[in-house]
Amino acid sequence: MITKSFAGRIILILLVCIQLLLFPTFLFAQEEEEGDPPEIVNGERMFLETRFAQFFASNSGGNANFQLVEGDPVLDETETVDGTMPGPFAGQSMNCRACHFVDAFINTNEEGEFIEGDPSNVLMKTYSDFARRSPVPDRAEDDATHAPRNSPPLVNASLPRRFGDLFHFDAEFNSMEDLVIGTLTGRNYGWLPIEHSNALAHIAHIIRNDNGQGELAQEFGGIPYMDLLTRTDLDPEFQLPNEFLISPGASDKQIVDAVAKIISAYVIDLMFSQDEEGNFNLTPYDRFLEINDLPRQPENNESEDDYSKRLLDAIKQKEQNSNLLFVTDNLHGPFMFHEQEFRFGPSELKGLKLFFSTPDGEIEEAEGENLGVGNCITCHAAPNFTDFSFHNTGATQKEYDGIHGQGAFEQLEIPSYKERIRNKNRWLPPTPAHPNATGIFRSIPAANKPGHTDLGLWNVFGNRDFRSPQRKIWRHLCEELRGEERTGGDSPDAPPPPRIDCRVRNLLPVAIAMFKTSGLRDLGHSAPYFHNGQEDTLVDVIDFYRDMSDLARAEQLRNGAKELKDINLGEDDVQPLVDFMNSLNEDYE
């Protein structure tokens, strides 16, 4: 007797056979994701390369393939806000990944699969570090043990910008290639400003003489770097397109430029998950938009600000009609790398409305009927949640005043443009052109170092040692000044704005303590927050903005962003805002 289940299996087998006969490629079509293009594969290898560092140059005896007996001590441990963890690159020298971690500290099984529910999985990062400020190799010449800032996430860091590409917290770099070269030849890799040409020569030396036998090389096809950059007959997985190739007789600069171009391709490709239509799709927030058929990105020629306002109106309309759906689970299962539920419920919705809300008029006091205005969207518009612009949020002032006393930052002597030009070494950061500059305003403040702090964009703007980004920064600051000086709003009866003098000397004060706006996606994997890592949690961040908005309204925040005055949040608004920002988390892999 044939059972019902057995008969079902027979039918299923017959159906599969018919499919194979009629559609032979149906079941055998490649289900796997297409592999990364060669420039990204090789870019990852160079991103992980530890031999470009000054420590290797000083301890390898000129042998590009030398195996270090002892590694750079800075890599023995990975610094966190609470202590240290064993360093994944202990015994080696500096590489990019040592400050831009991903999955180095999460556990996997023998098959390389992530172990669900393992507490270590919350240590996942989106190419950022765990420290308040990134540790750097120790060089006795300058006594520096840490960079003045921490390492921002690299995922989504290369999205298009309104004013064009400007990279780093202070817009120092005009392109990703410039950033890579500045990093490989800079203090993070152990090189002093006076050693810039040495750094270029050393990197070129490693590329020319690599034999492809190292452990890292073996993970990427075992191809010597020079073959990789010059040959056209390699395995397709590693064969670089022509635009990434160089001639066998390339100069040191041409070789380093090629390395930077390949690493840049890798970094630019680091993006949060999107569907085929370009919609972000793996966060509870994105799922909420999807199930409610809400607009998920701007229309053609629509600004992100206008899109955000349209989205909020659409959400309120659905809520008013009582047909708004909440996210209570994830089709793909719970979060693997976050200690939270995959949900978007009433608290997240309240937080969204706070985040997207802007004031109807001028806020004079943070109390009464005006409470419940986040004004976050003016700098963090959806769907990217950053304007990639520059603002002074008060982070520098809070840190400086916390060390030297309330009001100390307002009293800090900051020179005029003309005075700064006259004495670059006193006021500006060291560069290859001015290696003996003090960097007093791009440094870590301390009780025993009065006057030392980080003024961000001020260090770069109008500084002829950083020529390439000047035009883009000027455009931003000029618009900022115009916004400050405009009177009467947009009313047709309003008096015309005064003529704005956008000469550099007038714009430089506007740049004081400005830093680039961070993106807010997957904040659960990028703590601590701000350029100096001074806030540990999202509750701390929101409390910070509440405090800074009070200072801004009281005219006690030096060069504070005008947007701060329109933030008006009460104690009951904090947790919903935290819940909303947590709804922007995703399992990045």
mmCIF file of N, CA, C and O in Angstrom, residues 79-139:
data_model
loop_
_atom_site.group_PDB
_atom_site.id
_atom_site.type_symbol
_atom_site.label_atom_id
_atom_site.label_comp_id
_atom_site.label_asym_id
_atom_site.label_seq_id
_atom_site.Cartn_x
_atom_site.Cartn_y
_atom_site.Cartn_z
ATOM 1 N N GLU A 79 42.147 48.762 22.023
ATOM 2 C CA GLU A 79 41.624 49.636 23.073
ATOM 3 C C GLU A 79 40.124 49.822 22.933
ATOM 4 O O GLU A 79 39.597 49.994 21.828
ATOM 5 N N THR A 80 39.421 49.811 24.073
ATOM 6 C CA THR A 80 37.992 50.106 24.121
ATOM 7 C C THR A 80 37.771 51.180 25.183
ATOM 8 O O THR A 80 38.698 51.569 25.898
ATOM 9 N N VAL A 81 36.524 51.634 25.319
ATOM 10 C CA VAL A 81 36.248 52.643 26.348
ATOM 11 C C VAL A 81 36.338 52.033 27.743
ATOM 12 O O VAL A 81 36.482 52.757 28.730
ATOM 13 N N ASP A 82 36.265 50.715 27.836
ATOM 14 C CA ASP A 82 36.277 50.049 29.141
ATOM 15 C C ASP A 82 37.593 49.350 29.462
ATOM 16 O O ASP A 82 37.762 48.840 30.563
ATOM 17 N N GLY A 83 38.501 49.278 28.520
ATOM 18 C CA GLY A 83 39.745 48.553 28.752
ATOM 19 C C GLY A 83 40.371 48.133 27.439
ATOM 20 O O GLY A 83 40.452 48.924 26.498
ATOM 21 N N THR A 84 40.795 46.882 27.363
ATOM 22 C CA THR A 84 41.415 46.382 26.140
ATOM 23 C C THR A 84 40.954 44.961 25.851
ATOM 24 O O THR A 84 40.460 44.249 26.735
ATOM 25 N N MET A 85 41.126 44.553 24.596
ATOM 26 C CA MET A 85 40.906 43.178 24.149
ATOM 27 C C MET A 85 42.156 42.747 23.384
ATOM 28 O O MET A 85 42.907 43.593 22.886
ATOM 29 N N PRO A 86 42.396 41.438 23.265
ATOM 30 C CA PRO A 86 43.542 40.989 22.459
ATOM 31 C C PRO A 86 43.436 41.527 21.034
ATOM 32 O O PRO A 86 42.359 41.542 20.429
ATOM 33 N N GLY A 87 44.540 42.012 20.494
ATOM 34 C CA GLY A 87 44.518 42.608 19.161
ATOM 35 C C GLY A 87 44.580 41.561 18.070
ATOM 36 O O GLY A 87 45.422 40.660 18.119
ATOM 37 N N PRO A 88 43.709 41.627 17.067
ATOM 38 C CA PRO A 88 43.719 40.637 15.984
ATOM 39 C C PRO A 88 44.952 40.714 15.099
ATOM 40 O O PRO A 88 45.234 39.790 14.342
ATOM 41 N N PHE A 89 45.711 41.814 15.187
ATOM 42 C CA PHE A 89 46.916 41.965 14.371
ATOM 43 C C PHE A 89 48.176 42.006 15.237
ATOM 44 O O PHE A 89 49.195 42.555 14.839
ATOM 45 N N ALA A 90 48.082 41.428 16.436
ATOM 46 C CA ALA A 90 49.248 41.371 17.317
ATOM 47 C C ALA A 90 50.395 40.661 16.598
ATOM 48 O O ALA A 90 50.192 39.670 15.890
ATOM 49 N N GLY A 91 51.605 41.170 16.788
ATOM 50 C CA GLY A 91 52.771 40.602 16.139
ATOM 51 C C GLY A 91 53.050 41.172 14.760
ATOM 52 O O GLY A 91 54.020 40.782 14.114
ATOM 53 N N GLN A 92 52.213 42.120 14.325
ATOM 54 C CA GLN A 92 52.392 42.729 13.013
ATOM 55 C C GLN A 92 52.514 44.245 13.170
ATOM 56 O O GLN A 92 52.664 44.756 14.275
ATOM 57 N N SER A 93 52.438 44.946 12.059
ATOM 58 C CA SER A 93 52.442 46.406 12.118
ATOM 59 C C SER A 93 51.106 46.924 11.605
ATOM 60 O O SER A 93 50.231 46.151 11.203
ATOM 61 N N MET A 94 50.946 48.230 11.592
ATOM 62 C CA MET A 94 49.639 48.857 11.367
ATOM 63 C C MET A 94 49.074 48.572 9.983
ATOM 64 O O MET A 94 49.799 48.492 8.991
ATOM 65 N N ASN A 95 47.746 48.406 9.941
ATOM 66 C CA ASN A 95 47.011 48.377 8.672
ATOM 67 C C ASN A 95 45.704 49.133 8.846
ATOM 68 O O ASN A 95 45.390 49.605 9.947
ATOM 69 N N CYS A 96 44.939 49.258 7.771
ATOM 70 C CA CYS A 96 43.680 50.015 7.847
ATOM 71 C C CYS A 96 42.681 49.355 8.794
ATOM 72 O O CYS A 96 41.976 50.031 9.542
ATOM 73 N N ARG A 97 42.610 48.020 8.756
ATOM 74 C CA ARG A 97 41.604 47.301 9.528
ATOM 75 C C ARG A 97 41.838 47.451 11.036
ATOM 76 O O ARG A 97 40.897 47.282 11.816
ATOM 77 N N ALA A 98 43.046 47.776 11.460
ATOM 78 C CA ALA A 98 43.326 47.901 12.893
ATOM 79 C C ALA A 98 42.587 49.075 13.527
ATOM 80 O O ALA A 98 42.489 49.151 14.754
ATOM 81 N N CYS A 99 42.078 50.001 12.708
ATOM 82 C CA CYS A 99 41.253 51.099 13.215
ATOM 83 C C CYS A 99 39.832 51.044 12.665
ATOM 84 O O CYS A 99 38.967 51.807 13.104
ATOM 85 N N HIS A 100 39.602 50.165 11.702
ATOM 86 C CA HIS A 100 38.277 50.057 11.067
ATOM 87 C C HIS A 100 37.850 48.591 11.101
ATOM 88 O O HIS A 100 37.946 47.866 10.115
ATOM 89 N N PHE A 101 37.351 48.181 12.280
ATOM 90 C CA PHE A 101 37.013 46.778 12.506
ATOM 91 C C PHE A 101 35.665 46.415 11.888
ATOM 92 O O PHE A 101 34.790 47.265 11.696
ATOM 93 N N VAL A 102 35.517 45.115 11.624
ATOM 94 C CA VAL A 102 34.227 44.583 11.168
ATOM 95 C C VAL A 102 33.874 43.405 12.077
ATOM 96 O O VAL A 102 33.317 43.594 13.143
ATOM 97 N N ASP A 103 34.250 42.204 11.674
ATOM 98 C CA ASP A 103 33.849 41.012 12.420
ATOM 99 C C ASP A 103 35.008 40.332 13.143
ATOM 100 O O ASP A 103 34.942 39.152 13.464
ATOM 101 N N ALA A 104 36.073 41.078 13.438
ATOM 102 C CA ALA A 104 37.265 40.469 14.027
ATOM 103 C C ALA A 104 37.016 39.910 15.422
ATOM 104 O O ALA A 104 37.756 39.034 15.875
ATOM 105 N N PHE A 105 35.970 40.371 16.102
ATOM 106 C CA PHE A 105 35.772 39.979 17.487
ATOM 107 C C PHE A 105 34.487 39.187 17.714
ATOM 108 O O PHE A 105 34.043 39.032 18.845
ATOM 109 N N ILE A 106 33.881 38.686 16.650
ATOM 110 C CA ILE A 106 32.684 37.876 16.829
ATOM 111 C C ILE A 106 33.010 36.420 16.524
ATOM 112 O O ILE A 106 33.920 36.117 15.765
ATOM 113 N N ASN A 107 32.275 35.520 17.146
ATOM 114 C CA ASN A 107 32.589 34.098 17.053
ATOM 115 C C ASN A 107 31.877 33.424 15.893
ATOM 116 O O ASN A 107 30.732 33.740 15.562
ATOM 117 N N THR A 108 32.565 32.460 15.286
ATOM 118 C CA THR A 108 31.993 31.651 14.217
ATOM 119 C C THR A 108 32.237 30.182 14.529
ATOM 120 O O THR A 108 33.097 29.829 15.328
ATOM 121 N N ASN A 109 31.454 29.324 13.872
ATOM 122 C CA ASN A 109 31.684 27.887 14.036
ATOM 123 C C ASN A 109 32.724 27.415 13.027
ATOM 124 O O ASN A 109 33.316 28.209 12.303
ATOM 125 N N GLU A 110 32.932 26.110 12.958
ATOM 126 C CA GLU A 110 33.976 25.569 12.084
ATOM 127 C C GLU A 110 33.702 25.851 10.613
ATOM 128 O O GLU A 110 34.619 25.860 9.794
ATOM 129 N N GLU A 111 32.439 26.046 10.256
ATOM 130 C CA GLU A 111 32.088 26.345 8.869
ATOM 131 C C GLU A 111 32.180 27.848 8.572
ATOM 132 O O GLU A 111 31.858 28.295 7.474
ATOM 133 N N GLY A 112 32.593 28.633 9.551
ATOM 134 C CA GLY A 112 32.699 30.067 9.343
ATOM 135 C C GLY A 112 31.385 30.811 9.485
ATOM 136 O O GLY A 112 31.297 31.993 9.178
ATOM 137 N N GLU A 113 30.342 30.121 9.992
ATOM 138 C CA GLU A 113 29.049 30.774 10.164
ATOM 139 C C GLU A 113 28.988 31.435 11.541
ATOM 140 O O GLU A 113 29.525 30.914 12.524
ATOM 141 N N PHE A 114 28.316 32.571 11.612
ATOM 142 C CA PHE A 114 28.211 33.272 12.873
ATOM 143 C C PHE A 114 27.354 32.467 13.848
ATOM 144 O O PHE A 114 26.318 31.900 13.474
ATOM 145 N N ILE A 115 27.778 32.417 15.095
ATOM 146 C CA ILE A 115 27.057 31.666 16.119
ATOM 147 C C ILE A 115 25.956 32.553 16.670
ATOM 148 O O ILE A 115 26.220 33.541 17.356
ATOM 149 N N GLU A 116 24.719 32.201 16.377
ATOM 150 C CA GLU A 116 23.584 33.028 16.797
ATOM 151 C C GLU A 116 23.484 33.045 18.319
ATOM 152 O O GLU A 116 23.656 32.031 18.985
ATOM 153 N N GLY A 117 23.170 34.204 18.865
ATOM 154 C CA GLY A 117 22.978 34.330 20.299
ATOM 155 C C GLY A 117 24.262 34.462 21.086
ATOM 156 O O GLY A 117 24.225 34.635 22.301
ATOM 157 N N ASP A 118 25.405 34.387 20.431
ATOM 158 C CA ASP A 118 26.674 34.527 21.142
ATOM 159 C C ASP A 118 26.861 35.981 21.548
ATOM 160 O O ASP A 118 26.724 36.881 20.729
ATOM 161 N N PRO A 119 27.170 36.238 22.840
ATOM 162 C CA PRO A 119 27.305 37.629 23.287
ATOM 163 C C PRO A 119 28.382 38.408 22.556
ATOM 164 O O PRO A 119 28.320 39.636 22.458
ATOM 165 N N SER A 120 29.387 37.709 22.049
ATOM 166 C CA SER A 120 30.463 38.418 21.360
ATOM 167 C C SER A 120 29.986 39.075 20.073
ATOM 168 O O SER A 120 30.646 39.971 19.549
ATOM 169 N N ASN A 121 28.840 38.665 19.566
ATOM 170 C CA ASN A 121 28.377 39.196 18.291
ATOM 171 C C ASN A 121 28.032 40.674 18.361
ATOM 172 O O ASN A 121 27.949 41.349 17.335
ATOM 173 N N VAL A 122 27.807 41.207 19.571
ATOM 174 C CA VAL A 122 27.527 42.636 19.686
ATOM 175 C C VAL A 122 28.797 43.443 19.443
ATOM 176 O O VAL A 122 28.745 44.673 19.398
ATOM 177 N N LEU A 123 29.940 42.785 19.280
ATOM 178 C CA LEU A 123 31.187 43.476 18.995
ATOM 179 C C LEU A 123 31.380 43.708 17.501
ATOM 180 O O LEU A 123 32.434 44.170 17.073
ATOM 181 N N MET A 124 30.373 43.392 16.714
ATOM 182 C CA MET A 124 30.417 43.684 15.292
ATOM 183 C C MET A 124 30.573 45.196 15.089
ATOM 184 O O MET A 124 30.031 46.004 15.846
ATOM 185 N N LYS A 125 31.332 45.588 14.087
ATOM 186 C CA LYS A 125 31.526 46.997 13.776
ATOM 187 C C LYS A 125 31.299 47.227 12.284
ATOM 188 O O LYS A 125 31.426 46.306 11.479
ATOM 189 N N THR A 126 30.976 48.451 11.934
ATOM 190 C CA THR A 126 30.831 48.814 10.530
ATOM 191 C C THR A 126 32.045 49.635 10.108
ATOM 192 O O THR A 126 31.936 50.780 9.705
ATOM 193 N N TYR A 127 33.222 49.020 10.275
ATOM 194 C CA TYR A 127 34.495 49.635 9.917
ATOM 195 C C TYR A 127 34.778 50.879 10.769
ATOM 196 O O TYR A 127 35.099 51.949 10.263
ATOM 197 N N SER A 128 34.640 50.718 12.084
ATOM 198 C CA SER A 128 35.017 51.766 13.030
ATOM 199 C C SER A 128 35.775 51.094 14.164
ATOM 200 O O SER A 128 35.965 49.884 14.159
ATOM 201 N N ASP A 129 36.207 51.880 15.154
ATOM 202 C CA ASP A 129 36.942 51.263 16.252
ATOM 203 C C ASP A 129 36.154 51.358 17.550
ATOM 204 O O ASP A 129 35.011 51.802 17.575
ATOM 205 N N PHE A 130 36.767 50.908 18.646
ATOM 206 C CA PHE A 130 36.094 50.840 19.944
ATOM 207 C C PHE A 130 36.579 51.923 20.900
ATOM 208 O O PHE A 130 36.093 52.033 22.013
ATOM 209 N N ALA A 131 37.571 52.710 20.488
ATOM 210 C CA ALA A 131 38.223 53.653 21.390
ATOM 211 C C ALA A 131 37.642 55.053 21.254
ATOM 212 O O ALA A 131 37.037 55.388 20.243
ATOM 213 N N ARG A 132 37.850 55.850 22.286
ATOM 214 C CA ARG A 132 37.426 57.256 22.192
ATOM 215 C C ARG A 132 38.275 57.978 21.151
ATOM 216 O O ARG A 132 37.772 58.805 20.392
ATOM 217 N N ARG A 133 39.555 57.671 21.146
ATOM 218 C CA ARG A 133 40.464 58.176 20.123
ATOM 219 C C ARG A 133 41.366 57.026 19.708
ATOM 220 O O ARG A 133 41.807 56.238 20.540
ATOM 221 N N SER A 134 41.654 56.933 18.432
ATOM 222 C CA SER A 134 42.360 55.775 17.902
ATOM 223 C C SER A 134 43.827 55.771 18.343
ATOM 224 O O SER A 134 44.537 56.762 18.139
ATOM 225 N N PRO A 135 44.293 54.663 18.918
ATOM 226 C CA PRO A 135 45.717 54.552 19.252
ATOM 227 C C PRO A 135 46.568 54.566 17.983
ATOM 228 O O PRO A 135 46.165 54.070 16.935
ATOM 229 N N VAL A 136 47.761 55.159 18.080
ATOM 230 C CA VAL A 136 48.688 55.227 16.951
ATOM 231 C C VAL A 136 50.052 54.703 17.398
ATOM 232 O O VAL A 136 50.348 54.662 18.594
ATOM 233 N N PRO A 137 50.896 54.283 16.452
ATOM 234 C CA PRO A 137 52.231 53.817 16.814
ATOM 235 C C PRO A 137 53.004 54.875 17.596
ATOM 236 O O PRO A 137 52.895 56.073 17.329
ATOM 237 N N ASP A 138 53.756 54.418 18.569
ATOM 238 C CA ASP A 138 54.512 55.322 19.425
ATOM 239 C C ASP A 138 55.785 55.775 18.725
ATOM 240 O O ASP A 138 56.620 54.964 18.336
ATOM 241 N N ARG A 139 55.908 57.081 18.543
ATOM 242 C CA ARG A 139 57.139 57.668 18.022
ATOM 243 C C ARG A 139 57.628 58.677 19.055
ATOM 244 O O ARG A 139 56.923 59.645 19.356
#
